[in-house]
Amino acid sequence: MRRAAGALLMAGAALAQVTWAPRFEVGGAFPNLVLLGVVGVTWTLGARAGMAWACIGGLLLDLTSSGAIGPHAVALVAGAYMVGFWARNLENPTAVQVALTAAVTTLVYSAVLVFTAGLLGQPAPVIGVAIQLTLAAAVYNALLMPFAIEVLRRLRSLTRAAEPA
């Protein structure tokens, strides 16, 4: 039940990210819903679950992009690993710490995407534009992260209540 709910949530996040999230653009950036989901899962379920869902969410994003299969997955796994390491060293994280991990994960994610685009010979934004968009996205994702983690915690409690004893 929980895996099915997670799969639906990740697929919904990926579809929403590529369809309607760009309409909420601020400063050239829009929310990365899959990244927010991966960071939230890593905080609530641990690094292993976060990296597994990072692979799934990244592959879904790769399938909706015109580029190669793999860069989004690799970028999200790197971010989930970092959040998992961070979460392992904190017992009771604050909303600020969780938001900060979303911002740092956005920086890592974007850097990996730009780097892999260069390696694969795909078009990448000019470094100045890439930095501007990355910083705007980091702030945007950091502001949304406390809300995203609360939604994930509520969904987790609902799926626990729905499971047979």
Short mmCIF file of C-alpha atoms in Angstrom, two decimals:
data_model
loop_
_atom_site.label_atom_id
_atom_site.label_comp_id
_atom_site.label_asym_id
_atom_site.label_seq_id
_atom_site.Cartn_x
_atom_site.Cartn_y
_atom_site.Cartn_z
CA MET A 1 0.00 0.00 0.00
CA ARG A 2 2.74 2.47 0.95
CA ARG A 3 4.80 1.71 -2.14
CA ALA A 4 1.79 2.18 -4.39
CA ALA A 5 1.00 5.48 -2.68
CA GLY A 6 4.64 6.54 -3.04
CA ALA A 7 4.68 5.62 -6.72
CA LEU A 8 1.50 7.60 -7.36
CA LEU A 9 2.87 10.55 -5.43
CA MET A 10 6.19 10.54 -7.31
CA ALA A 11 4.49 10.13 -10.70
CA GLY A 12 2.09 12.94 -9.83
CA ALA A 13 4.97 15.17 -8.72
CA ALA A 14 6.89 14.50 -11.94
CA LEU A 15 3.86 15.16 -14.13
CA ALA A 16 2.95 18.31 -12.23
CA GLN A 17 6.54 19.51 -12.42
CA VAL A 18 6.71 19.27 -16.19
CA THR A 19 3.18 20.53 -16.88
CA TRP A 20 1.93 23.17 -14.48
CA ALA A 21 4.87 24.03 -12.17
CA PRO A 22 6.51 26.28 -14.81
CA ARG A 23 3.46 28.54 -14.53
CA PHE A 24 4.62 29.42 -11.02
CA GLU A 25 7.92 30.84 -12.23
CA VAL A 26 9.62 33.43 -10.06
CA GLY A 27 12.94 34.92 -11.11
CA GLY A 28 13.24 32.32 -13.88
CA ALA A 29 12.88 29.42 -11.44
CA PHE A 30 9.93 27.22 -10.62
CA PRO A 31 9.44 24.63 -7.89
CA ASN A 32 11.10 21.27 -8.32
CA LEU A 33 8.36 19.05 -6.94
CA VAL A 34 10.27 15.79 -7.39
CA LEU A 35 13.27 17.21 -5.56
CA LEU A 36 11.00 18.36 -2.73
CA GLY A 37 9.50 14.88 -2.57
CA VAL A 38 12.91 13.22 -2.49
CA VAL A 39 14.18 15.53 0.26
CA GLY A 40 10.98 14.94 2.24
CA VAL A 41 11.13 11.17 1.85
CA THR A 42 14.78 11.16 2.89
CA TRP A 43 13.96 13.12 6.06
CA THR A 44 10.91 11.01 6.95
CA LEU A 45 11.93 7.50 5.83
CA GLY A 46 15.73 7.61 5.68
CA ALA A 47 18.53 7.75 3.15
CA ARG A 48 17.89 4.35 1.56
CA ALA A 49 14.26 5.17 0.80
CA GLY A 50 15.23 8.66 -0.34
CA MET A 51 17.79 7.35 -2.81
CA ALA A 52 15.38 4.72 -4.13
CA TRP A 53 12.69 7.33 -4.73
CA ALA A 54 15.33 9.67 -6.18
CA CYS A 55 16.08 7.03 -8.84
CA ILE A 56 12.41 6.61 -9.64
CA GLY A 57 11.61 10.32 -9.66
CA GLY A 58 14.75 11.11 -11.64
CA LEU A 59 13.95 8.51 -14.27
CA LEU A 60 10.43 9.90 -14.58
CA LEU A 61 11.90 13.36 -15.17
CA ASP A 62 14.42 11.92 -17.63
CA LEU A 63 11.60 10.27 -19.55
CA THR A 64 9.77 13.58 -19.87
CA SER A 65 12.85 15.49 -21.03
CA SER A 66 14.37 15.55 -24.48
CA GLY A 67 17.81 14.59 -23.20
CA ALA A 68 19.49 11.37 -22.15
CA ILE A 69 18.11 8.95 -19.58
CA GLY A 70 19.94 9.20 -16.28
CA PRO A 71 21.10 12.75 -15.47
CA HIS A 72 18.07 13.67 -13.35
CA ALA A 73 18.26 10.37 -11.50
CA VAL A 74 21.97 10.79 -10.78
CA ALA A 75 21.44 14.39 -9.66
CA LEU A 76 18.59 13.45 -7.32
CA VAL A 77 20.48 10.48 -5.87
CA ALA A 78 23.41 12.78 -5.08
CA GLY A 79 21.03 15.13 -3.31
CA ALA A 80 19.29 12.33 -1.40
CA TYR A 81 22.64 10.96 -0.28
CA MET A 82 23.65 14.36 1.04
CA VAL A 83 20.33 14.84 2.88
CA GLY A 84 20.61 11.33 4.32
CA PHE A 85 24.06 12.10 5.65
CA TRP A 86 22.80 15.36 7.11
CA ALA A 87 19.68 13.76 8.65
CA ARG A 88 21.69 10.93 10.18
CA ASN A 89 23.56 13.46 12.30
CA LEU A 90 20.45 15.25 13.63
CA GLU A 91 17.90 13.86 16.04
CA ASN A 92 15.21 16.54 15.87
CA PRO A 93 15.67 18.75 12.82
CA THR A 94 14.12 22.18 12.72
CA ALA A 95 12.14 23.56 9.79
CA VAL A 96 15.09 25.80 8.98
CA GLN A 97 17.46 22.82 8.75
CA VAL A 98 15.02 20.94 6.51
CA ALA A 99 14.59 24.02 4.30
CA LEU A 100 18.35 24.47 4.16
CA THR A 101 18.78 20.89 2.92
CA ALA A 102 16.29 21.61 0.13
CA ALA A 103 18.35 24.64 -0.90
CA VAL A 104 21.66 22.76 -0.81
CA THR A 105 20.13 19.79 -2.62
CA THR A 106 18.93 22.17 -5.33
CA LEU A 107 22.49 23.47 -5.72
CA VAL A 108 23.89 19.92 -5.97
CA TYR A 109 21.11 18.82 -8.34
CA SER A 110 21.64 21.78 -10.66
CA ALA A 111 25.42 21.40 -10.66
CA VAL A 112 25.16 17.72 -11.57
CA LEU A 113 22.70 18.50 -14.38
CA VAL A 114 24.93 21.21 -15.86
CA PHE A 115 28.00 18.98 -15.53
CA THR A 116 26.32 15.97 -17.18
CA ALA A 117 24.93 18.17 -19.96
CA GLY A 118 28.48 19.26 -20.71
CA LEU A 119 29.73 15.67 -20.66
CA LEU A 120 26.95 14.49 -22.95
CA GLY A 121 27.30 17.38 -25.38
CA GLN A 122 23.82 18.66 -24.62
CA PRO A 123 22.98 22.34 -24.47
CA ALA A 124 23.50 23.97 -21.06
CA PRO A 125 22.88 27.53 -19.95
CA VAL A 126 25.73 30.01 -19.79
CA ILE A 127 27.40 29.85 -16.36
CA GLY A 128 26.04 33.22 -15.20
CA VAL A 129 22.49 32.29 -16.14
CA ALA A 130 22.90 28.84 -14.60
CA ILE A 131 24.04 30.36 -11.30
CA GLN A 132 21.16 32.86 -11.28
CA LEU A 133 18.55 30.19 -12.00
CA THR A 134 20.07 27.79 -9.48
CA LEU A 135 20.07 30.35 -6.69
CA ALA A 136 16.49 31.36 -7.45
CA ALA A 137 15.42 27.71 -7.49
CA ALA A 138 17.27 27.03 -4.22
CA VAL A 139 15.40 29.84 -2.47
CA TYR A 140 12.08 28.75 -4.00
CA ASN A 141 12.54 25.12 -2.96
CA ALA A 142 13.73 26.10 0.52
CA LEU A 143 10.58 28.15 1.05
CA LEU A 144 8.34 25.30 -0.09
CA MET A 145 10.14 22.50 1.78
CA PRO A 146 8.47 22.90 5.21
CA PHE A 147 5.06 22.61 3.54
CA ALA A 148 6.16 19.62 1.47
CA ILE A 149 7.50 17.73 4.46
CA GLU A 150 4.29 18.35 6.39
CA VAL A 151 2.26 16.94 3.50
CA LEU A 152 4.52 13.87 3.39
CA ARG A 153 4.22 13.33 7.14
CA ARG A 154 0.44 13.47 6.94
CA LEU A 155 0.37 11.08 3.99
CA ARG A 156 2.67 8.73 5.90
CA SER A 157 0.34 8.68 8.88
CA LEU A 158 -2.63 8.05 6.58
CA THR A 159 -0.96 5.09 4.89
CA ARG A 160 0.04 3.65 8.26
CA ALA A 161 -3.55 3.89 9.46
CA ALA A 162 -4.81 2.20 6.29
CA GLU A 163 -2.50 -0.81 6.61
CA PRO A 164 -3.86 -3.95 8.25
CA ALA A 165 -2.58 -4.68 11.72
#
